[in-house]
Amino acid sequence: MEFSTKAASPEKQRTGCLVLGVFEGGKLTDAARAVDAASGGHIARVLDHGDLEGRAGATLLLHAVPKLAAERVLLVSLGKDKDFQEAPYRGALAGAVKALRATGAKDALFCLADLPLKRHDLAWKVEQVVLAVADGLYRFDRMKSKSSGRRSPLASVTIQVADRKQANEADAAIRRATAIAEGMTLAKDLGNLPGNVCTPTFLADQAEALGKECGFKVQVLDRKQIEKLGMGAFLAVAQGSREPPRFIVMERMAGRKSERPIALVGKGITFDTGGISIKPAAEMDEMKFDMCGAASVFGTMKAISRMDLASNVVGVVPTTENMPGGNAIKPGDIVKTMSGQTVEILNTDAEGRLILCDALTYVEKYKPAAVVDIATLTGAMVIALGHVATGLFANNDGLARELVQAGETGWDRAWHLPMWDDYQEQLKSNFADFPNIGSRAGGSITAACFLSRFTKAYAWAHLDIAGTAWKSGAEKGATGRPVPLLAHFLARRAATA
Ligand code: BES
Ligand code: MN
Ligand code: ZN
């Protein structure tokens, strides 16, 4: 897909489809008004017939509009004028892309990024257009014997802006957004692949390919090397599986030599059965998405490479399956982590924290400026924040604020939750230093508390993406989150370094 900008009157444009906004009640945007005037009031007359629904994202496709060079006009409802904020704007973009996909238009001119939105600038609005197009056209059909349905011929999208200055701003936003979109697509693809294809070995191969493509260093450790490092918790999870574990390290050192890197650590459970504490059968297939944290690290490495960020970033992925079996860990087993601390495994389904804790100890060697781990860690997160916000925990309030801000900028929002010492009390064991679970109450917080015992050496944040990494139901599939949040966080750090 090609994206570009144009500072010109929409009514004069030769394009496969002009995309225009209309508020509920028929109020036209400036661009729509100009097109309406040029067409002799055609748009207003059509709207008078009442064929365009008022809800944001509803669309009406018009052909052969008089006196226009455009082949089609797509009217998109923006909802109520006074309620026009992020959600209706994004809804309108998604609706427009869905409708466009069903047409034969090869190119389109979007006249929606000039709408006034409180709290957001042109760059934000342009980025959302790019991400909506990428998301709306995304298909995962590589596992189908016949590709499903017709491919959309849409190959080029132009975003209308007011003038040259805006065009420059918008062009920069397009470059950043296409990088993020590419990263999200990679994260979605890896997430959507089934567990029998996307194994730890497969992920390691993907990392090596990505490193070649983007020009960064990749190191893959096998079981022997992982043993040597003393990662007893990670290996404990891996011992129940026939698939060998891998420990993946990606180093993109594009900043100054003296600059301490930022480390991203992604949970890479390629399938989570729960182990001996086995999960119920319903929806267990969705546990192929338990490597979406890892996928977001891959996607972010790709995005920042495309953005050419001049900074030092290390991506680390411990990856294994969590399986039951003759050799699997049992409730009550005690393991020694790389940090030297011992853990009593009371529930083998709390495996994410067991593989992450050793990776969090491993990254100490980089003396990182900050560490962010990303994990589909707890079902309790879905209960707490649903599918809207990612849960954010941190041992450093400045870092937490930066990540919340990056989530707003990328519209990939996170919500900061407490990790007070009061919650640490749940983690007590009679037999080891501490157990791997607390009680059911505040399950996402005690999981974060567990990780906090391995992150004392640096500024650290934990993103629990259990509710945001994938969608269930008819639209089942990985979302590519939180690549936008992470990419904006790293871009901001690189700009202020
Ligand atoms: N991968 C799951 C978390 C999960 C479950 C994410 C459902 C999204 C949807 C994780 O490994 C897990 O099983 N966590 C347990 C922890 C519990 C045993 C303390 C959970 O949330 O049930
Ligand atoms: Mn689990
Ligand atoms: Zn899991």
Coordinates of C-alpha atoms and ligand atoms in Angstrom, one line a residue:
M1 CA 0.0 0.0 0.0
E2 CA 1.2 3.5 -1.0
F3 CA 0.3 6.4 1.2
S4 CA 0.7 10.1 0.2
T5 CA -0.6 13.5 1.0
K6 CA -2.2 16.2 -1.2
A7 CA -2.9 19.8 -0.5
A8 CA -5.6 20.5 -3.1
S9 CA -9.3 20.9 -3.4
P10 CA -11.0 17.5 -3.2
E11 CA -13.7 18.3 -5.8
K12 CA -11.0 18.5 -8.5
Q13 CA -9.3 15.3 -7.8
R14 CA -9.1 12.4 -10.2
T15 CA -9.4 9.4 -7.9
G16 CA -11.1 6.0 -7.6
C17 CA -12.9 7.1 -4.5
L18 CA -13.3 10.4 -2.6
V19 CA -13.9 9.7 1.1
L20 CA -16.0 12.4 2.8
G21 CA -17.4 12.9 6.3
V22 CA -20.9 13.7 7.2
F23 CA -22.2 14.4 10.8
E24 CA -25.5 13.0 12.0
G25 CA -28.3 15.2 10.7
G26 CA -26.6 15.8 7.4
K27 CA -24.1 18.5 8.4
L28 CA -21.2 18.3 5.9
T29 CA -17.5 18.7 6.7
D30 CA -15.6 21.5 4.8
A31 CA -14.4 19.0 2.2
A32 CA -17.8 17.5 1.7
R33 CA -19.3 20.9 1.4
A34 CA -16.9 21.8 -1.4
V35 CA -17.7 18.6 -3.3
D36 CA -21.4 19.2 -2.8
A37 CA -21.1 22.7 -4.2
A38 CA -19.1 21.5 -7.2
S39 CA -21.7 18.7 -7.9
G40 CA -24.6 21.2 -7.9
G41 CA -25.9 20.0 -4.5
H42 CA -25.9 16.3 -5.4
I43 CA -24.5 15.2 -2.0
A44 CA -27.1 17.2 0.0
R45 CA -29.9 15.9 -2.1
V46 CA -28.8 12.3 -1.6
L47 CA -28.5 12.8 2.2
D48 CA -32.1 14.3 2.2
H49 CA -33.3 10.8 1.2
G50 CA -32.0 9.5 4.5
D51 CA -30.0 6.6 3.2
L52 CA -26.9 7.3 5.4
E53 CA -27.3 6.1 9.0
G54 CA -26.2 8.4 11.7
R55 CA -23.9 6.1 13.7
A56 CA -20.2 6.8 13.2
G57 CA -18.8 4.4 10.6
A58 CA -21.9 3.9 8.6
T59 CA -21.3 4.5 4.9
L60 CA -23.0 5.3 1.6
L61 CA -21.3 4.7 -1.7
L62 CA -22.2 7.0 -4.6
H63 CA -21.4 6.5 -8.3
A64 CA -21.4 9.0 -11.1
V65 CA -21.7 12.1 -9.0
P66 CA -22.1 15.0 -11.5
K67 CA -19.2 17.2 -12.5
L68 CA -16.6 15.3 -10.4
A69 CA -13.4 13.8 -11.7
A70 CA -13.7 11.1 -8.9
E71 CA -15.1 7.7 -10.0
R72 CA -16.9 7.3 -6.7
V73 CA -17.8 9.2 -3.5
L74 CA -17.9 7.4 -0.2
L75 CA -19.9 9.2 2.4
V76 CA -19.0 8.2 6.0
S77 CA -21.0 9.1 9.0
L78 CA -19.1 10.8 11.8
G79 CA -21.9 10.5 14.4
K80 CA -23.0 13.5 16.4
D81 CA -21.0 16.7 15.8
K82 CA -20.8 17.5 19.5
D83 CA -19.6 13.9 20.4
F84 CA -16.9 13.8 17.8
Q85 CA -13.9 12.4 19.5
E86 CA -11.4 9.6 19.1
A87 CA -13.8 6.7 19.0
P88 CA -16.2 8.1 16.3
Y89 CA -13.1 9.2 14.3
R90 CA -11.6 5.7 14.4
G91 CA -15.0 4.2 13.8
A92 CA -15.5 6.3 10.7
L93 CA -12.0 5.3 9.4
A94 CA -12.7 1.6 10.0
G95 CA -16.1 1.9 8.3
A96 CA -14.6 3.7 5.3
V97 CA -11.9 1.1 4.8
K98 CA -14.5 -1.7 5.1
A99 CA -16.7 -0.1 2.5
L100 CA -13.7 0.7 0.2
R101 CA -12.5 -2.9 0.4
A102 CA -15.8 -4.0 -1.2
T103 CA -15.4 -1.6 -4.2
G104 CA -13.1 -1.9 -7.2
A105 CA -11.4 1.4 -6.4
K106 CA -7.6 1.2 -6.9
D107 CA -7.0 4.5 -5.1
A108 CA -8.8 6.7 -2.7
L109 CA -8.5 10.2 -1.3
F110 CA -9.4 10.5 2.4
C111 CA -10.7 13.9 3.4
L112 CA -11.1 13.1 7.1
A113 CA -7.8 14.0 8.7
D114 CA -8.6 17.8 8.7
L115 CA -11.5 17.3 11.2
P116 CA -10.9 19.1 14.5
L117 CA -10.3 16.7 17.4
K118 CA -9.6 17.9 20.9
R119 CA -6.3 16.7 22.3
H120 CA -4.9 15.5 19.0
D121 CA -2.8 17.0 16.2
L122 CA -2.7 16.4 12.5
A123 CA 0.1 13.7 12.9
W124 CA -2.1 11.7 15.2
K125 CA -5.0 11.9 12.8
V126 CA -2.9 10.9 9.8
E127 CA -1.4 8.0 11.8
Q128 CA -4.8 6.7 12.6
V129 CA -5.8 6.8 8.9
V130 CA -2.7 4.6 8.0
L131 CA -3.4 2.2 10.8
A132 CA -7.1 1.9 10.0
V133 CA -6.2 1.1 6.3
A134 CA -3.6 -1.5 7.4
D135 CA -5.9 -3.1 9.9
G136 CA -9.0 -3.0 7.6
L137 CA -7.1 -4.7 4.7
Y138 CA -5.3 -7.2 6.9
R139 CA -6.1 -10.9 6.1
F140 CA -4.6 -14.0 7.5
D141 CA -5.4 -16.7 4.9
R142 CA -2.0 -18.4 4.5
M143 CA -3.2 -21.5 6.3
K144 CA -6.3 -21.8 4.0
S145 CA -6.0 -24.1 0.9
K146 CA -7.8 -21.4 -1.2
S147 CA -7.4 -17.8 -0.3
S148 CA -10.8 -16.6 0.9
G149 CA -12.6 -14.1 -1.2
R150 CA -11.5 -11.4 -3.6
R151 CA -8.5 -9.3 -2.8
S152 CA -9.1 -5.6 -2.6
P153 CA -7.5 -3.8 -5.6
L154 CA -6.9 -0.7 -3.3
A155 CA -3.2 0.0 -3.7
S156 CA -2.9 3.7 -2.9
V157 CA -4.4 6.0 -0.4
T158 CA -3.9 9.8 -0.4
I159 CA -4.7 11.9 2.6
Q160 CA -6.0 15.4 2.0
V161 CA -4.4 18.3 3.9
A162 CA -4.8 22.1 4.0
D163 CA -1.4 23.3 2.7
R164 CA 2.3 22.6 2.1
K165 CA 3.2 22.9 5.8
Q166 CA 0.6 20.4 6.8
A167 CA 1.7 18.1 3.9
N168 CA 5.2 18.0 5.4
E169 CA 3.8 17.2 8.9
A170 CA 1.5 14.6 7.4
D171 CA 4.3 13.0 5.4
A172 CA 6.4 12.5 8.5
A173 CA 3.4 11.0 10.2
I174 CA 2.9 8.6 7.3
R175 CA 6.5 7.4 7.5
R176 CA 6.2 6.7 11.2
A177 CA 2.7 5.1 10.8
T178 CA 3.7 2.8 8.0
A179 CA 6.6 1.6 10.1
I180 CA 4.2 0.9 13.0
A181 CA 1.7 -0.8 10.6
E182 CA 4.5 -3.1 9.3
G183 CA 5.4 -4.0 12.9
M184 CA 1.8 -4.7 13.8
T185 CA 1.3 -6.9 10.7
L186 CA 4.3 -9.0 11.8
A187 CA 3.0 -9.2 15.3
K188 CA -0.5 -10.3 14.0
D189 CA 0.9 -12.9 11.7
L190 CA 3.0 -14.5 14.4
G191 CA 0.1 -14.4 16.8
N192 CA -2.3 -15.9 14.4
L193 CA -0.1 -18.8 13.3
P194 CA -1.2 -22.1 15.0
G195 CA 0.9 -23.6 17.8
N196 CA 1.9 -26.5 15.6
V197 CA 3.6 -24.1 13.2
C198 CA 4.7 -21.3 15.5
T199 CA 6.9 -23.3 17.8
P200 CA 9.9 -21.9 19.8
T201 CA 12.2 -23.1 17.0
F202 CA 10.0 -21.3 14.4
L203 CA 10.1 -18.1 16.5
A204 CA 13.9 -18.3 16.7
D205 CA 14.1 -18.7 12.9
Q206 CA 11.8 -15.7 12.5
A207 CA 14.1 -13.6 14.7
E208 CA 17.1 -14.6 12.7
A209 CA 15.3 -13.6 9.4
L210 CA 14.2 -10.4 10.9
G211 CA 17.7 -9.5 12.1
K212 CA 19.0 -10.1 8.5
E213 CA 16.2 -8.1 7.0
C214 CA 16.6 -5.1 9.4
G215 CA 20.3 -5.3 10.0
F216 CA 20.5 -6.1 13.7
K217 CA 22.3 -8.8 15.7
V218 CA 20.4 -12.0 16.8
Q219 CA 21.6 -14.6 19.1
V220 CA 19.6 -17.8 19.8
L221 CA 20.4 -19.9 22.9
D222 CA 19.4 -23.6 23.0
R223 CA 18.6 -25.8 26.1
K224 CA 22.3 -26.5 26.9
Q225 CA 23.2 -22.8 26.8
I226 CA 20.1 -21.9 28.9
E227 CA 21.1 -24.5 31.5
K228 CA 24.6 -23.0 31.6
L229 CA 23.0 -19.6 32.5
G230 CA 21.1 -21.3 35.4
M231 CA 17.6 -20.4 34.2
G232 CA 16.0 -23.0 36.4
A233 CA 12.5 -21.5 36.2
F234 CA 12.4 -21.1 32.4
L235 CA 13.7 -24.7 32.0
A236 CA 11.2 -26.0 34.5
V237 CA 8.3 -24.9 32.2
A238 CA 10.1 -26.2 29.1
Q239 CA 10.7 -29.7 30.6
G240 CA 7.1 -30.8 30.0
S241 CA 7.3 -30.2 26.2
R242 CA 8.8 -32.2 23.3
E243 CA 9.5 -28.9 21.6
P244 CA 12.9 -27.6 22.6
P245 CA 13.0 -24.2 24.2
R246 CA 14.8 -21.2 22.8
F247 CA 16.1 -18.0 24.3
I248 CA 16.2 -15.3 21.7
V249 CA 18.3 -12.1 22.0
M250 CA 18.0 -9.3 19.4
E251 CA 20.4 -6.3 19.7
R252 CA 19.7 -3.2 17.7
M253 CA 22.5 -0.9 18.8
A254 CA 21.9 2.1 16.5
G255 CA 22.5 4.8 19.1
R256 CA 25.6 6.2 20.7
K257 CA 28.0 3.6 22.2
S258 CA 27.8 5.1 25.7
E259 CA 23.9 5.1 25.7
R260 CA 22.5 2.5 27.9
P261 CA 19.9 0.3 26.0
I262 CA 16.3 -0.2 26.6
A263 CA 15.3 -3.8 26.9
L264 CA 12.0 -5.3 25.8
V265 CA 11.2 -8.7 27.2
G266 CA 8.3 -10.7 25.6
K267 CA 6.5 -13.8 26.9
G268 CA 6.9 -16.5 24.3
I269 CA 4.6 -19.3 25.3
T270 CA 3.8 -20.8 21.9
F271 CA 1.0 -22.8 23.5
D272 CA -0.3 -22.7 27.1
T273 CA -2.2 -25.9 28.1
G274 CA -1.7 -25.0 31.7
G275 CA 0.6 -28.0 32.2
I276 CA -0.4 -30.4 35.0
S277 CA -2.7 -27.6 36.4
I278 CA -4.5 -28.1 33.1
K279 CA -6.9 -25.5 31.6
P280 CA -10.5 -26.3 30.8
A281 CA -11.2 -27.2 27.1
A282 CA -13.4 -24.2 26.2
E283 CA -11.5 -21.7 24.1
M284 CA -8.2 -23.4 24.8
D285 CA -7.2 -22.8 21.2
E286 CA -6.8 -19.2 22.1
M287 CA -3.7 -20.1 24.1
K288 CA -1.8 -20.1 20.8
F289 CA -1.9 -16.4 21.4
D290 CA 0.2 -16.8 24.6
M291 CA 3.3 -15.7 22.6
C292 CA 1.8 -12.3 21.7
G293 CA 4.2 -10.5 24.1
A294 CA 7.0 -12.0 22.1
A295 CA 5.3 -11.1 18.8
S296 CA 5.0 -7.5 20.0
V297 CA 8.8 -7.4 20.6
F298 CA 9.4 -8.7 17.1
G299 CA 7.0 -6.2 15.7
T300 CA 8.5 -3.3 17.6
M301 CA 12.0 -4.3 16.5
K302 CA 10.7 -4.2 12.9
A303 CA 8.9 -0.9 13.4
I304 CA 11.9 0.9 14.9
S305 CA 14.2 -0.4 12.2
R306 CA 11.8 1.0 9.6
M307 CA 11.8 4.3 11.5
D308 CA 15.6 4.2 11.5
L309 CA 15.6 5.1 15.2
A310 CA 19.1 6.1 16.4
S311 CA 18.9 4.3 19.8
N312 CA 20.0 1.1 21.5
V313 CA 17.3 -1.5 22.0
V314 CA 17.5 -5.1 23.1
G315 CA 14.7 -7.5 22.5
V316 CA 14.6 -10.6 24.6
V317 CA 12.2 -13.6 24.1
P318 CA 12.2 -16.7 26.3
T319 CA 10.1 -19.2 24.3
T320 CA 8.7 -22.6 25.1
E321 CA 5.4 -24.6 25.2
N322 CA 3.6 -25.2 28.5
M323 CA 2.6 -28.9 28.3
P324 CA 1.6 -31.6 30.7
G325 CA 3.5 -34.9 30.4
G326 CA 5.6 -37.4 32.2
N327 CA 8.4 -35.0 32.7
A328 CA 6.4 -31.9 33.4
I329 CA 6.7 -29.9 36.5
K330 CA 4.1 -30.7 39.3
P331 CA 2.4 -28.4 41.8
G332 CA 4.7 -28.2 44.8
D333 CA 8.0 -28.5 42.8
I334 CA 10.6 -26.1 43.8
V335 CA 13.0 -24.5 41.3
K336 CA 16.0 -22.2 41.5
T337 CA 15.9 -19.2 39.3
M338 CA 18.8 -17.5 37.5
S339 CA 18.7 -14.9 40.3
G340 CA 19.4 -17.5 42.9
Q341 CA 16.0 -17.1 44.5
T342 CA 13.9 -20.3 44.8
V343 CA 10.3 -20.6 43.8
E344 CA 7.6 -23.1 44.9
I345 CA 5.4 -23.8 41.8
L346 CA 1.9 -24.1 43.3
N347 CA 0.2 -23.8 39.9
T348 CA 1.9 -24.9 36.7
D349 CA -0.5 -22.6 34.7
A350 CA 1.3 -19.5 36.2
E351 CA 4.1 -20.3 33.8
G352 CA 4.6 -16.9 32.1
R353 CA 6.1 -15.4 35.2
L354 CA 8.5 -18.4 35.5
I355 CA 10.0 -17.8 32.0
L356 CA 10.0 -14.0 32.4
C357 CA 11.7 -13.9 35.7
D358 CA 14.9 -15.5 34.3
A359 CA 14.8 -13.3 31.2
L360 CA 14.5 -10.3 33.5
T361 CA 17.6 -11.4 35.4
Y362 CA 19.4 -12.0 32.1
V363 CA 18.9 -8.4 30.9
E364 CA 20.7 -7.0 34.0
K365 CA 23.9 -7.6 32.0
Y366 CA 23.1 -4.7 29.7
K367 CA 22.8 -2.2 32.6
P368 CA 19.6 -1.1 30.8
A369 CA 18.2 2.5 31.0
A370 CA 14.8 0.8 31.3
V371 CA 13.2 -2.6 30.9
V372 CA 9.7 -3.2 29.7
D373 CA 8.2 -6.7 29.7
I374 CA 5.1 -7.6 27.6
A375 CA 3.1 -10.6 28.5
T376 CA -0.3 -12.2 28.2
L377 CA 0.1 -12.9 31.8
T378 CA -3.2 -13.2 33.7
G379 CA -6.8 -13.9 33.0
A380 CA -7.6 -11.5 35.8
M381 CA -6.4 -8.7 33.6
V382 CA -9.3 -9.3 31.2
I383 CA -11.7 -9.1 34.2
A384 CA -10.1 -5.9 35.4
L385 CA -9.7 -3.8 32.2
G386 CA -11.6 -5.8 29.6
H387 CA -10.3 -5.5 26.0
V388 CA -9.6 -1.8 26.0
A389 CA -6.6 -1.0 28.1
T390 CA -3.4 -2.9 28.7
G391 CA -2.5 -3.2 32.4
L392 CA 0.6 -1.3 33.3
F393 CA 2.8 -1.9 36.4
A394 CA 6.1 -0.3 37.2
N395 CA 8.7 0.2 39.9
N396 CA 9.3 3.7 38.5
D397 CA 6.6 6.3 38.2
G398 CA 8.4 8.4 35.5
L399 CA 8.7 5.3 33.3
A400 CA 5.0 4.5 33.9
R401 CA 4.0 8.0 32.9
E402 CA 6.1 7.8 29.7
L403 CA 4.4 4.6 28.7
V404 CA 0.9 5.9 29.5
Q405 CA 1.7 8.9 27.3
A406 CA 3.0 6.7 24.5
G407 CA -0.2 4.7 24.7
E408 CA -2.2 7.9 24.2
T409 CA -0.1 9.0 21.3
G410 CA -0.4 5.6 19.5
W411 CA -4.0 5.2 20.7
D412 CA -3.0 1.9 22.2
R413 CA -3.8 2.8 25.7
A414 CA -2.5 1.4 29.0
W415 CA -3.7 2.0 32.6
H416 CA -1.4 2.3 35.5
L417 CA -2.3 -0.1 38.4
P418 CA -0.9 -0.2 41.9
M419 CA 1.9 -2.5 43.0
W420 CA 2.0 -1.5 46.6
D421 CA 3.9 -3.6 49.2
D422 CA 0.6 -4.6 50.7
Y423 CA 0.1 -6.9 47.7
Q424 CA 3.5 -8.5 48.1
E425 CA 2.2 -10.2 51.4
Q426 CA 0.3 -12.8 49.3
L427 CA 3.6 -14.3 48.0
K428 CA 4.6 -16.4 51.0
S429 CA 5.8 -20.1 50.9
N430 CA 6.6 -22.5 53.7
F431 CA 9.1 -24.3 51.6
A432 CA 10.8 -22.0 49.1
D433 CA 11.7 -18.2 49.0
F434 CA 8.2 -17.6 47.6
P435 CA 5.5 -19.3 45.5
N436 CA 4.5 -18.5 41.9
I437 CA 1.0 -17.5 42.8
G438 CA -1.0 -15.6 45.4
S439 CA -4.7 -15.8 46.1
R440 CA -7.3 -15.1 43.4
A441 CA -7.8 -11.6 44.7
G442 CA -5.8 -9.1 42.6
G443 CA -4.3 -11.8 40.5
S444 CA -2.7 -9.5 37.9
I445 CA -1.1 -7.4 40.7
T446 CA 0.4 -10.4 42.5
A447 CA 1.8 -11.6 39.2
A448 CA 3.4 -8.2 38.7
C449 CA 4.7 -8.4 42.3
F450 CA 6.3 -11.7 41.5
L451 CA 8.1 -10.2 38.6
S452 CA 9.2 -7.2 40.7
R453 CA 11.3 -9.5 42.8
F454 CA 13.6 -9.9 39.7
T455 CA 13.8 -6.3 38.6
K456 CA 15.4 -4.5 41.5
A457 CA 18.5 -3.5 39.4
Y458 CA 16.8 -1.2 37.0
A459 CA 13.7 1.0 36.1
W460 CA 11.1 -1.6 35.0
A461 CA 7.6 -1.7 33.7
H462 CA 5.3 -4.6 33.0
L463 CA 2.5 -4.6 30.4
D464 CA -0.1 -7.3 30.9
I465 CA -1.7 -7.6 27.5
A466 CA -4.0 -10.6 28.2
G467 CA -7.1 -8.5 27.3
T468 CA -5.7 -6.5 24.4
A469 CA -3.4 -8.8 22.4
W470 CA -6.2 -10.6 20.5
K471 CA -9.9 -10.6 19.8
S472 CA -12.2 -13.6 20.4
G473 CA -15.4 -14.5 18.7
A474 CA -16.2 -13.9 15.0
E475 CA -13.3 -11.5 14.6
K476 CA -10.9 -13.9 16.4
G477 CA -7.3 -12.8 15.7
A478 CA -4.2 -11.0 17.0
T479 CA -4.4 -7.2 17.3
G480 CA -0.8 -6.2 16.9
R481 CA -1.0 -4.4 20.2
P482 CA 1.0 -3.0 22.0
V483 CA 3.4 -2.3 19.0
P484 CA 2.1 1.3 18.7
L485 CA 2.6 2.0 22.3
L486 CA 6.2 0.6 22.3
A487 CA 7.2 2.2 19.1
H488 CA 6.0 5.6 20.3
F489 CA 7.8 5.1 23.6
L490 CA 11.0 4.3 21.9
A491 CA 10.7 7.0 19.3
R492 CA 10.2 9.6 22.1
R493 CA 13.2 8.3 24.0
A494 CA 15.3 8.4 20.9
A495 CA 14.2 12.0 20.2
T496 CA 15.0 13.2 23.7
A497 CA 18.2 11.2 24.2
Ligands
BES1 N1 -1.6 -17.2 29.6 C1 -2.4 -17.3 30.8 C2 -3.1 -16.0 31.0 C3 -4.4 -15.8 30.2 C4 -5.5 -16.5 30.4 C5 -4.4 -14.8 29.2 C6 -6.7 -16.3 29.7 C7 -5.6 -14.5 28.5 C8 -6.7 -15.3 28.7 C9 -1.4 -17.5 31.9 O1 -0.4 -18.3 31.7 C10 -2.3 -18.1 33.0 O2 -2.7 -19.2 32.8 N2 -2.5 -17.5 34.1 C11 -3.2 -18.0 35.2 C12 -2.6 -17.6 36.5 C13 -3.2 -18.3 37.7 C14 -2.9 -19.7 37.7 C15 -2.6 -17.6 38.9 C16 -4.6 -17.4 35.1 O3 -4.8 -16.2 34.8 O4 -5.6 -18.1 35.3
MN2 MN -0.8 -20.3 32.0
ZN3 ZN 0.3 -18.3 29.8

